[in-house]
Amino acid sequence: MKSHIFTTNFSSIYPLYVQKAEKKNRTKKEVDEIICWLTGYDLNTLEKQLNNHVDFATFFNQAPQINPNSSEIKGKVCGVQVEEIEDPLMQKIRYLDKLIDELAKGKPMEKILRTKKTSNKKVYEYDAIIQCAPKNGGAYLIFPWNVKTEFGKGRVKVHASFDGEPYDGSIVNMGLKHEDGSICYIIGITKTIRHKIKKNIHDSVHVIIQERT
C-alpha cells in the first residue's frame, strides 16, 4: 500500500517546514536553499510547483536532479534510518524531513548541505550503458575520462547518482581496456539501484559523479 504522503500536496506541507525552521530562529530562505539543493529546482521552478499544488510524488518525480551528495544524509526520522528506506520516493521525502530537522536543531548550513564532503568541485555528467561483470555477475558503468589525468590517482572515491539515485562508490581499474588498448575505468552499479531505477544490463543510465573525501 502506498503511503498517503505520496498524494499529499507539497504546498500544504511546505509552510510547516518554514514554520518549524522559523520557530528555531532559522529562515524561509534557508528552507528554500535546502529544498533546491536536494531536488535541483531553482527558486522560480520551486515556486511554480508550489503554485501548481502538485503532490509529493509529482514534486519529486519532476525534480531536475536529486543531489548526488544526498547519500550522505543519515540518521533517524520517525524512528526509521533514512539510509535504509527501500522505497526511493519515501526515501527522498525523508531526506527532506531529515534536512529540515537538522536546520531546526541549529546545524550550520554548510554541514546540512554536505559541502565539506566534496574535495573536487568538478562535476562529471554523461550517459553510459550498463555492462555485465562476467566474473561475479555484477554490473558496472564505464567512466569515460582518464582517472589519473583528472584526479592524479588510479582509484577515486566518488559521490554518484544513476538516473537520480544517489550512490557512494569508487572509480577503479579492474584490468579492463578500451579497444585502443587504453585503460578502462569503471564504477559499479548495484542490483538494488538497478531495481530502483528499473534498468537492466545493456540499458542506458544518466550518470553524475563528483569526487568525495
JSON list of C-alpha atoms in Angstrom, two decimals:
[
{"chain": "A", "resi": 1, "resn": "MET", "atom": "CA", "xyz": [0.00, 0.00, 0.00]},
{"chain": "A", "resi": 2, "resn": "LYS", "atom": "CA", "xyz": [1.32, 3.40, -0.98]},
{"chain": "A", "resi": 3, "resn": "SER", "atom": "CA", "xyz": [1.70, 5.99, 1.75]},
{"chain": "A", "resi": 4, "resn": "HIS", "atom": "CA", "xyz": [-0.83, 8.82, 1.83]},
{"chain": "A", "resi": 5, "resn": "ILE", "atom": "CA", "xyz": [2.05, 11.31, 1.87]},
{"chain": "A", "resi": 6, "resn": "PHE", "atom": "CA", "xyz": [2.69, 10.50, -1.81]},
{"chain": "A", "resi": 7, "resn": "THR", "atom": "CA", "xyz": [-0.65, 12.06, -2.79]},
{"chain": "A", "resi": 8, "resn": "THR", "atom": "CA", "xyz": [-0.47, 14.93, -0.29]},
{"chain": "A", "resi": 9, "resn": "ASN", "atom": "CA", "xyz": [0.03, 18.38, -1.83]},
{"chain": "A", "resi": 10, "resn": "PHE", "atom": "CA", "xyz": [3.60, 19.51, -1.30]},
{"chain": "A", "resi": 11, "resn": "SER", "atom": "CA", "xyz": [2.31, 23.08, -0.91]},
{"chain": "A", "resi": 12, "resn": "SER", "atom": "CA", "xyz": [0.31, 22.05, 2.15]},
{"chain": "A", "resi": 13, "resn": "ILE", "atom": "CA", "xyz": [3.41, 20.74, 3.95]},
{"chain": "A", "resi": 14, "resn": "TYR", "atom": "CA", "xyz": [5.86, 23.39, 2.78]},
{"chain": "A", "resi": 15, "resn": "PRO", "atom": "CA", "xyz": [4.56, 26.03, 5.27]},
{"chain": "A", "resi": 16, "resn": "LEU", "atom": "CA", "xyz": [5.14, 23.52, 8.08]},
{"chain": "A", "resi": 17, "resn": "TYR", "atom": "CA", "xyz": [8.79, 23.23, 7.05]},
{"chain": "A", "resi": 18, "resn": "VAL", "atom": "CA", "xyz": [9.09, 27.01, 7.17]},
{"chain": "A", "resi": 19, "resn": "GLN", "atom": "CA", "xyz": [7.24, 27.24, 10.48]},
{"chain": "A", "resi": 20, "resn": "LYS", "atom": "CA", "xyz": [9.45, 24.58, 12.04]},
{"chain": "A", "resi": 21, "resn": "ALA", "atom": "CA", "xyz": [12.55, 26.48, 10.95]},
{"chain": "A", "resi": 22, "resn": "GLU", "atom": "CA", "xyz": [11.35, 29.92, 12.00]},
{"chain": "A", "resi": 23, "resn": "LYS", "atom": "CA", "xyz": [10.42, 28.69, 15.48]},
{"chain": "A", "resi": 24, "resn": "LYS", "atom": "CA", "xyz": [14.12, 27.96, 15.93]},
{"chain": "A", "resi": 25, "resn": "ASN", "atom": "CA", "xyz": [15.25, 31.32, 14.51]},
{"chain": "A", "resi": 26, "resn": "ARG", "atom": "CA", "xyz": [16.08, 29.90, 11.09]},
{"chain": "A", "resi": 27, "resn": "THR", "atom": "CA", "xyz": [14.67, 31.33, 7.87]},
{"chain": "A", "resi": 28, "resn": "LYS", "atom": "CA", "xyz": [12.42, 30.55, 4.91]},
{"chain": "A", "resi": 29, "resn": "LYS", "atom": "CA", "xyz": [15.41, 31.34, 2.68]},
{"chain": "A", "resi": 30, "resn": "GLU", "atom": "CA", "xyz": [17.35, 28.50, 4.30]},
{"chain": "A", "resi": 31, "resn": "VAL", "atom": "CA", "xyz": [14.40, 26.12, 3.85]},
{"chain": "A", "resi": 32, "resn": "ASP", "atom": "CA", "xyz": [14.26, 27.03, 0.15]},
{"chain": "A", "resi": 33, "resn": "GLU", "atom": "CA", "xyz": [18.02, 26.55, -0.20]},
{"chain": "A", "resi": 34, "resn": "ILE", "atom": "CA", "xyz": [17.75, 23.08, 1.33]},
{"chain": "A", "resi": 35, "resn": "ILE", "atom": "CA", "xyz": [14.88, 22.08, -0.97]},
{"chain": "A", "resi": 36, "resn": "CYS", "atom": "CA", "xyz": [16.68, 23.38, -4.05]},
{"chain": "A", "resi": 37, "resn": "TRP", "atom": "CA", "xyz": [19.92, 21.66, -3.02]},
{"chain": "A", "resi": 38, "resn": "LEU", "atom": "CA", "xyz": [18.17, 18.32, -2.60]},
{"chain": "A", "resi": 39, "resn": "THR", "atom": "CA", "xyz": [15.97, 18.43, -5.71]},
{"chain": "A", "resi": 40, "resn": "GLY", "atom": "CA", "xyz": [17.73, 20.60, -8.28]},
{"chain": "A", "resi": 41, "resn": "TYR", "atom": "CA", "xyz": [14.84, 23.05, -8.52]},
{"chain": "A", "resi": 42, "resn": "ASP", "atom": "CA", "xyz": [15.72, 26.74, -8.57]},
{"chain": "A", "resi": 43, "resn": "LEU", "atom": "CA", "xyz": [13.62, 29.33, -6.73]},
{"chain": "A", "resi": 44, "resn": "ASN", "atom": "CA", "xyz": [11.43, 30.04, -9.78]},
{"chain": "A", "resi": 45, "resn": "THR", "atom": "CA", "xyz": [10.62, 26.40, -10.52]},
{"chain": "A", "resi": 46, "resn": "LEU", "atom": "CA", "xyz": [10.10, 25.67, -6.83]},
{"chain": "A", "resi": 47, "resn": "GLU", "atom": "CA", "xyz": [7.57, 28.49, -6.65]},
{"chain": "A", "resi": 48, "resn": "LYS", "atom": "CA", "xyz": [5.79, 27.16, -9.74]},
{"chain": "A", "resi": 49, "resn": "GLN", "atom": "CA", "xyz": [5.44, 23.73, -8.17]},
{"chain": "A", "resi": 50, "resn": "LEU", "atom": "CA", "xyz": [4.04, 25.28, -5.01]},
{"chain": "A", "resi": 51, "resn": "ASN", "atom": "CA", "xyz": [1.57, 27.36, -7.03]},
{"chain": "A", "resi": 52, "resn": "ASN", "atom": "CA", "xyz": [0.53, 24.28, -9.03]},
{"chain": "A", "resi": 53, "resn": "HIS", "atom": "CA", "xyz": [-0.21, 22.39, -5.79]},
{"chain": "A", "resi": 54, "resn": "VAL", "atom": "CA", "xyz": [1.46, 19.22, -7.02]},
{"chain": "A", "resi": 55, "resn": "ASP", "atom": "CA", "xyz": [1.58, 16.20, -4.73]},
{"chain": "A", "resi": 56, "resn": "PHE", "atom": "CA", "xyz": [4.80, 14.82, -3.24]},
{"chain": "A", "resi": 57, "resn": "ALA", "atom": "CA", "xyz": [5.09, 12.10, -5.89]},
{"chain": "A", "resi": 58, "resn": "THR", "atom": "CA", "xyz": [4.89, 14.64, -8.70]},
{"chain": "A", "resi": 59, "resn": "PHE", "atom": "CA", "xyz": [7.18, 17.08, -6.89]},
{"chain": "A", "resi": 60, "resn": "PHE", "atom": "CA", "xyz": [10.00, 14.56, -6.59]},
{"chain": "A", "resi": 61, "resn": "ASN", "atom": "CA", "xyz": [9.37, 12.79, -9.89]},
{"chain": "A", "resi": 62, "resn": "GLN", "atom": "CA", "xyz": [9.68, 16.12, -11.71]},
{"chain": "A", "resi": 63, "resn": "ALA", "atom": "CA", "xyz": [12.72, 17.23, -9.70]},
{"chain": "A", "resi": 64, "resn": "PRO", "atom": "CA", "xyz": [15.54, 18.14, -12.11]},
{"chain": "A", "resi": 65, "resn": "GLN", "atom": "CA", "xyz": [18.18, 16.16, -10.20]},
{"chain": "A", "resi": 66, "resn": "ILE", "atom": "CA", "xyz": [18.40, 14.65, -6.73]},
{"chain": "A", "resi": 67, "resn": "ASN", "atom": "CA", "xyz": [21.71, 15.83, -5.30]},
{"chain": "A", "resi": 68, "resn": "PRO", "atom": "CA", "xyz": [24.40, 13.11, -5.52]},
{"chain": "A", "resi": 69, "resn": "ASN", "atom": "CA", "xyz": [25.53, 14.02, -2.00]},
{"chain": "A", "resi": 70, "resn": "SER", "atom": "CA", "xyz": [22.12, 13.10, -0.60]},
{"chain": "A", "resi": 71, "resn": "SER", "atom": "CA", "xyz": [23.58, 9.66, 0.12]},
{"chain": "A", "resi": 72, "resn": "GLU", "atom": "CA", "xyz": [25.45, 11.41, 2.95]},
{"chain": "A", "resi": 73, "resn": "ILE", "atom": "CA", "xyz": [22.14, 12.08, 4.72]},
{"chain": "A", "resi": 74, "resn": "LYS", "atom": "CA", "xyz": [21.94, 9.61, 7.56]},
{"chain": "A", "resi": 75, "resn": "GLY", "atom": "CA", "xyz": [20.03, 9.26, 10.81]},
{"chain": "A", "resi": 76, "resn": "LYS", "atom": "CA", "xyz": [16.51, 8.62, 12.03]},
{"chain": "A", "resi": 77, "resn": "VAL", "atom": "CA", "xyz": [13.25, 10.25, 11.00]},
{"chain": "A", "resi": 78, "resn": "CYS", "atom": "CA", "xyz": [10.07, 8.95, 12.64]},
{"chain": "A", "resi": 79, "resn": "GLY", "atom": "CA", "xyz": [12.18, 6.18, 14.15]},
{"chain": "A", "resi": 80, "resn": "VAL", "atom": "CA", "xyz": [13.46, 4.94, 10.78]},
{"chain": "A", "resi": 81, "resn": "GLN", "atom": "CA", "xyz": [17.02, 5.16, 9.44]},
{"chain": "A", "resi": 82, "resn": "VAL", "atom": "CA", "xyz": [16.65, 7.21, 6.27]},
{"chain": "A", "resi": 83, "resn": "GLU", "atom": "CA", "xyz": [19.59, 5.48, 4.56]},
{"chain": "A", "resi": 84, "resn": "GLU", "atom": "CA", "xyz": [17.81, 2.11, 4.95]},
{"chain": "A", "resi": 85, "resn": "ILE", "atom": "CA", "xyz": [14.46, 3.11, 3.41]},
{"chain": "A", "resi": 86, "resn": "GLU", "atom": "CA", "xyz": [13.88, 0.90, 0.35]},
{"chain": "A", "resi": 87, "resn": "ASP", "atom": "CA", "xyz": [11.13, 2.85, -1.41]},
{"chain": "A", "resi": 88, "resn": "PRO", "atom": "CA", "xyz": [13.00, 5.53, -3.45]},
{"chain": "A", "resi": 89, "resn": "LEU", "atom": "CA", "xyz": [10.22, 8.13, -3.23]},
{"chain": "A", "resi": 90, "resn": "MET", "atom": "CA", "xyz": [9.75, 7.70, 0.50]},
{"chain": "A", "resi": 91, "resn": "GLN", "atom": "CA", "xyz": [13.49, 7.92, 0.99]},
{"chain": "A", "resi": 92, "resn": "LYS", "atom": "CA", "xyz": [13.62, 11.28, -0.82]},
{"chain": "A", "resi": 93, "resn": "ILE", "atom": "CA", "xyz": [10.75, 12.60, 1.30]},
{"chain": "A", "resi": 94, "resn": "ARG", "atom": "CA", "xyz": [12.52, 11.50, 4.49]},
{"chain": "A", "resi": 95, "resn": "TYR", "atom": "CA", "xyz": [15.78, 13.00, 3.26]},
{"chain": "A", "resi": 96, "resn": "LEU", "atom": "CA", "xyz": [13.98, 16.35, 3.16]},
{"chain": "A", "resi": 97, "resn": "ASP", "atom": "CA", "xyz": [12.44, 15.77, 6.59]},
{"chain": "A", "resi": 98, "resn": "LYS", "atom": "CA", "xyz": [15.88, 14.99, 8.00]},
{"chain": "A", "resi": 99, "resn": "LEU", "atom": "CA", "xyz": [17.45, 18.13, 6.49]},
{"chain": "A", "resi": 100, "resn": "ILE", "atom": "CA", "xyz": [14.69, 20.33, 7.92]},
{"chain": "A", "resi": 101, "resn": "ASP", "atom": "CA", "xyz": [15.20, 18.64, 11.32]},
{"chain": "A", "resi": 102, "resn": "GLU", "atom": "CA", "xyz": [18.90, 19.46, 11.14]},
{"chain": "A", "resi": 103, "resn": "LEU", "atom": "CA", "xyz": [18.09, 23.08, 10.29]},
{"chain": "A", "resi": 104, "resn": "ALA", "atom": "CA", "xyz": [15.73, 23.39, 13.26]},
{"chain": "A", "resi": 105, "resn": "LYS", "atom": "CA", "xyz": [18.36, 21.86, 15.55]},
{"chain": "A", "resi": 106, "resn": "GLY", "atom": "CA", "xyz": [20.82, 24.62, 14.66]},
{"chain": "A", "resi": 107, "resn": "LYS", "atom": "CA", "xyz": [23.17, 22.71, 12.37]},
{"chain": "A", "resi": 108, "resn": "PRO", "atom": "CA", "xyz": [25.24, 25.03, 10.12]},
{"chain": "A", "resi": 109, "resn": "MET", "atom": "CA", "xyz": [24.12, 25.21, 6.50]},
{"chain": "A", "resi": 110, "resn": "GLU", "atom": "CA", "xyz": [27.46, 24.03, 5.13]},
{"chain": "A", "resi": 111, "resn": "LYS", "atom": "CA", "xyz": [27.06, 20.81, 7.13]},
{"chain": "A", "resi": 112, "resn": "ILE", "atom": "CA", "xyz": [23.39, 20.39, 6.23]},
{"chain": "A", "resi": 113, "resn": "LEU", "atom": "CA", "xyz": [24.28, 20.69, 2.55]},
{"chain": "A", "resi": 114, "resn": "ARG", "atom": "CA", "xyz": [27.24, 18.32, 2.94]},
{"chain": "A", "resi": 115, "resn": "THR", "atom": "CA", "xyz": [29.51, 20.77, 1.16]},
{"chain": "A", "resi": 116, "resn": "LYS", "atom": "CA", "xyz": [32.63, 19.72, 3.06]},
{"chain": "A", "resi": 117, "resn": "LYS", "atom": "CA", "xyz": [32.31, 16.16, 1.77]},
{"chain": "A", "resi": 118, "resn": "THR", "atom": "CA", "xyz": [33.30, 17.18, -1.74]},
{"chain": "A", "resi": 119, "resn": "SER", "atom": "CA", "xyz": [37.01, 17.59, -2.43]},
{"chain": "A", "resi": 120, "resn": "ASN", "atom": "CA", "xyz": [36.74, 18.20, -6.17]},
{"chain": "A", "resi": 121, "resn": "LYS", "atom": "CA", "xyz": [34.07, 20.65, -7.31]},
{"chain": "A", "resi": 122, "resn": "LYS", "atom": "CA", "xyz": [34.12, 19.41, -10.89]},
{"chain": "A", "resi": 123, "resn": "VAL", "atom": "CA", "xyz": [31.00, 17.52, -11.92]},
{"chain": "A", "resi": 124, "resn": "TYR", "atom": "CA", "xyz": [31.19, 14.72, -14.48]},
{"chain": "A", "resi": 125, "resn": "GLU", "atom": "CA", "xyz": [27.85, 14.13, -16.23]},
{"chain": "A", "resi": 126, "resn": "TYR", "atom": "CA", "xyz": [27.25, 11.66, -19.02]},
{"chain": "A", "resi": 127, "resn": "ASP", "atom": "CA", "xyz": [25.17, 8.71, -20.23]},
{"chain": "A", "resi": 128, "resn": "ALA", "atom": "CA", "xyz": [26.53, 5.16, -20.04]},
{"chain": "A", "resi": 129, "resn": "ILE", "atom": "CA", "xyz": [25.43, 1.63, -20.88]},
{"chain": "A", "resi": 130, "resn": "ILE", "atom": "CA", "xyz": [25.20, -0.89, -18.03]},
{"chain": "A", "resi": 131, "resn": "GLN", "atom": "CA", "xyz": [27.81, -3.58, -18.61]},
{"chain": "A", "resi": 132, "resn": "CYS", "atom": "CA", "xyz": [27.83, -7.08, -17.16]},
{"chain": "A", "resi": 133, "resn": "ALA", "atom": "CA", "xyz": [30.75, -8.16, -14.98]},
{"chain": "A", "resi": 134, "resn": "PRO", "atom": "CA", "xyz": [31.14, -11.79, -16.13]},
{"chain": "A", "resi": 135, "resn": "LYS", "atom": "CA", "xyz": [33.32, -12.95, -13.23]},
{"chain": "A", "resi": 136, "resn": "ASN", "atom": "CA", "xyz": [30.87, -12.13, -10.42]},
{"chain": "A", "resi": 137, "resn": "GLY", "atom": "CA", "xyz": [27.55, -11.46, -12.11]},
{"chain": "A", "resi": 138, "resn": "GLY", "atom": "CA", "xyz": [27.61, -7.80, -11.08]},
{"chain": "A", "resi": 139, "resn": "ALA", "atom": "CA", "xyz": [27.33, -4.74, -13.27]},
{"chain": "A", "resi": 140, "resn": "TYR", "atom": "CA", "xyz": [29.34, -1.63, -13.96]},
{"chain": "A", "resi": 141, "resn": "LEU", "atom": "CA", "xyz": [29.45, 1.63, -15.92]},
{"chain": "A", "resi": 142, "resn": "ILE", "atom": "CA", "xyz": [32.46, 2.97, -17.78]},
{"chain": "A", "resi": 143, "resn": "PHE", "atom": "CA", "xyz": [33.91, 6.31, -16.64]},
{"chain": "A", "resi": 144, "resn": "PRO", "atom": "CA", "xyz": [34.93, 7.87, -19.99]},
{"chain": "A", "resi": 145, "resn": "TRP", "atom": "CA", "xyz": [37.70, 10.13, -18.68]},
{"chain": "A", "resi": 146, "resn": "ASN", "atom": "CA", "xyz": [41.27, 9.22, -17.76]},
{"chain": "A", "resi": 147, "resn": "VAL", "atom": "CA", "xyz": [41.17, 8.97, -13.97]},
{"chain": "A", "resi": 148, "resn": "LYS", "atom": "CA", "xyz": [44.86, 9.64, -13.45]},
{"chain": "A", "resi": 149, "resn": "THR", "atom": "CA", "xyz": [44.67, 12.77, -15.61]},
{"chain": "A", "resi": 150, "resn": "GLU", "atom": "CA", "xyz": [41.51, 14.05, -13.88]},
{"chain": "A", "resi": 151, "resn": "PHE", "atom": "CA", "xyz": [42.32, 13.15, -10.27]},
{"chain": "A", "resi": 152, "resn": "GLY", "atom": "CA", "xyz": [46.02, 12.34, -10.16]},
{"chain": "A", "resi": 153, "resn": "LYS", "atom": "CA", "xyz": [45.46, 8.77, -8.92]},
{"chain": "A", "resi": 154, "resn": "GLY", "atom": "CA", "xyz": [44.17, 5.46, -10.16]},
{"chain": "A", "resi": 155, "resn": "ARG", "atom": "CA", "xyz": [41.35, 4.83, -7.67]},
{"chain": "A", "resi": 156, "resn": "VAL", "atom": "CA", "xyz": [38.90, 7.57, -6.70]},
{"chain": "A", "resi": 157, "resn": "LYS", "atom": "CA", "xyz": [36.13, 7.64, -4.09]},
{"chain": "A", "resi": 158, "resn": "VAL", "atom": "CA", "xyz": [33.10, 9.43, -5.51]},
{"chain": "A", "resi": 159, "resn": "HIS", "atom": "CA", "xyz": [29.56, 10.57, -4.89]},
{"chain": "A", "resi": 160, "resn": "ALA", "atom": "CA", "xyz": [27.49, 9.38, -7.84]},
{"chain": "A", "resi": 161, "resn": "SER", "atom": "CA", "xyz": [23.92, 9.30, -8.99]},
{"chain": "A", "resi": 162, "resn": "PHE", "atom": "CA", "xyz": [22.40, 6.90, -11.52]},
{"chain": "A", "resi": 163, "resn": "ASP", "atom": "CA", "xyz": [19.17, 8.22, -13.06]},
{"chain": "A", "resi": 164, "resn": "GLY", "atom": "CA", "xyz": [18.86, 10.35, -9.91]},
{"chain": "A", "resi": 165, "resn": "GLU", "atom": "CA", "xyz": [19.54, 7.57, -7.39]},
{"chain": "A", "resi": 166, "resn": "PRO", "atom": "CA", "xyz": [22.49, 8.51, -5.14]},
{"chain": "A", "resi": 167, "resn": "TYR", "atom": "CA", "xyz": [25.38, 6.12, -4.56]},
{"chain": "A", "resi": 168, "resn": "ASP", "atom": "CA", "xyz": [28.80, 6.30, -2.91]},
{"chain": "A", "resi": 169, "resn": "GLY", "atom": "CA", "xyz": [31.46, 4.16, -4.53]},
{"chain": "A", "resi": 170, "resn": "SER", "atom": "CA", "xyz": [34.81, 4.21, -6.28]},
{"chain": "A", "resi": 171, "resn": "ILE", "atom": "CA", "xyz": [36.07, 4.55, -9.82]},
{"chain": "A", "resi": 172, "resn": "VAL", "atom": "CA", "xyz": [38.65, 1.81, -10.36]},
{"chain": "A", "resi": 173, "resn": "ASN", "atom": "CA", "xyz": [40.56, -0.11, -13.00]},
{"chain": "A", "resi": 174, "resn": "MET", "atom": "CA", "xyz": [39.72, -3.82, -12.94]},
{"chain": "A", "resi": 175, "resn": "GLY", "atom": "CA", "xyz": [42.07, -4.82, -15.73]},
{"chain": "A", "resi": 176, "resn": "LEU", "atom": "CA", "xyz": [39.69, -3.79, -18.50]},
{"chain": "A", "resi": 177, "resn": "LYS", "atom": "CA", "xyz": [40.88, -1.91, -21.56]},
{"chain": "A", "resi": 178, "resn": "HIS", "atom": "CA", "xyz": [39.29, 0.06, -24.38]},
{"chain": "A", "resi": 179, "resn": "GLU", "atom": "CA", "xyz": [39.57, -1.14, -27.98]},
{"chain": "A", "resi": 180, "resn": "ASP", "atom": "CA", "xyz": [42.55, 1.17, -28.50]},
{"chain": "A", "resi": 181, "resn": "GLY", "atom": "CA", "xyz": [44.40, -0.53, -25.62]},
{"chain": "A", "resi": 182, "resn": "SER", "atom": "CA", "xyz": [43.99, 2.32, -23.12]},
{"chain": "A", "resi": 183, "resn": "ILE", "atom": "CA", "xyz": [42.95, 1.64, -19.53]},
{"chain": "A", "resi": 184, "resn": "CYS", "atom": "CA", "xyz": [39.20, 1.45, -18.92]},
{"chain": "A", "resi": 185, "resn": "TYR", "atom": "CA", "xyz": [37.99, 2.89, -15.60]},
{"chain": "A", "resi": 186, "resn": "ILE", "atom": "CA", "xyz": [34.67, 1.75, -14.19]},
{"chain": "A", "resi": 187, "resn": "ILE", "atom": "CA", "xyz": [32.22, 2.26, -11.33]},
{"chain": "A", "resi": 188, "resn": "GLY", "atom": "CA", "xyz": [29.93, -0.48, -10.08]},
{"chain": "A", "resi": 189, "resn": "ILE", "atom": "CA", "xyz": [26.15, -0.15, -10.12]},
{"chain": "A", "resi": 190, "resn": "THR", "atom": "CA", "xyz": [24.43, -2.34, -7.54]},
{"chain": "A", "resi": 191, "resn": "LYS", "atom": "CA", "xyz": [21.49, -4.63, -8.12]},
{"chain": "A", "resi": 192, "resn": "THR", "atom": "CA", "xyz": [19.49, -2.61, -5.59]},
{"chain": "A", "resi": 193, "resn": "ILE", "atom": "CA", "xyz": [19.95, 0.60, -7.54]},
{"chain": "A", "resi": 194, "resn": "ARG", "atom": "CA", "xyz": [19.24, -1.13, -10.86]},
{"chain": "A", "resi": 195, "resn": "HIS", "atom": "CA", "xyz": [15.99, -2.33, -9.35]},
{"chain": "A", "resi": 196, "resn": "LYS", "atom": "CA", "xyz": [15.09, 1.15, -8.07]},
{"chain": "A", "resi": 197, "resn": "ILE", "atom": "CA", "xyz": [15.69, 2.84, -11.44]},
{"chain": "A", "resi": 198, "resn": "LYS", "atom": "CA", "xyz": [14.21, -0.11, -13.35]},
{"chain": "A", "resi": 199, "resn": "LYS", "atom": "CA", "xyz": [17.28, -0.63, -15.52]},
{"chain": "A", "resi": 200, "resn": "ASN", "atom": "CA", "xyz": [18.97, -3.86, -16.65]},
{"chain": "A", "resi": 201, "resn": "ILE", "atom": "CA", "xyz": [22.18, -4.88, -18.40]},
{"chain": "A", "resi": 202, "resn": "HIS", "atom": "CA", "xyz": [22.61, -3.00, -21.71]},
{"chain": "A", "resi": 203, "resn": "ASP", "atom": "CA", "xyz": [20.23, -0.20, -20.66]},
{"chain": "A", "resi": 204, "resn": "SER", "atom": "CA", "xyz": [21.40, 3.42, -20.70]},
{"chain": "A", "resi": 205, "resn": "VAL", "atom": "CA", "xyz": [21.80, 5.32, -17.42]},
{"chain": "A", "resi": 206, "resn": "HIS", "atom": "CA", "xyz": [22.35, 9.03, -16.79]},
{"chain": "A", "resi": 207, "resn": "VAL", "atom": "CA", "xyz": [25.41, 9.39, -14.54]},
{"chain": "A", "resi": 208, "resn": "ILE", "atom": "CA", "xyz": [26.59, 12.29, -12.39]},
{"chain": "A", "resi": 209, "resn": "ILE", "atom": "CA", "xyz": [29.87, 11.96, -10.48]},
{"chain": "A", "resi": 210, "resn": "GLN", "atom": "CA", "xyz": [31.88, 14.11, -8.04]},
{"chain": "A", "resi": 211, "resn": "GLU", "atom": "CA", "xyz": [34.97, 13.18, -6.05]},
{"chain": "A", "resi": 212, "resn": "ARG", "atom": "CA", "xyz": [34.49, 12.72, -2.31]},
{"chain": "A", "resi": 213, "resn": "THR", "atom": "CA", "xyz": [36.93, 12.72, 0.58]}
]
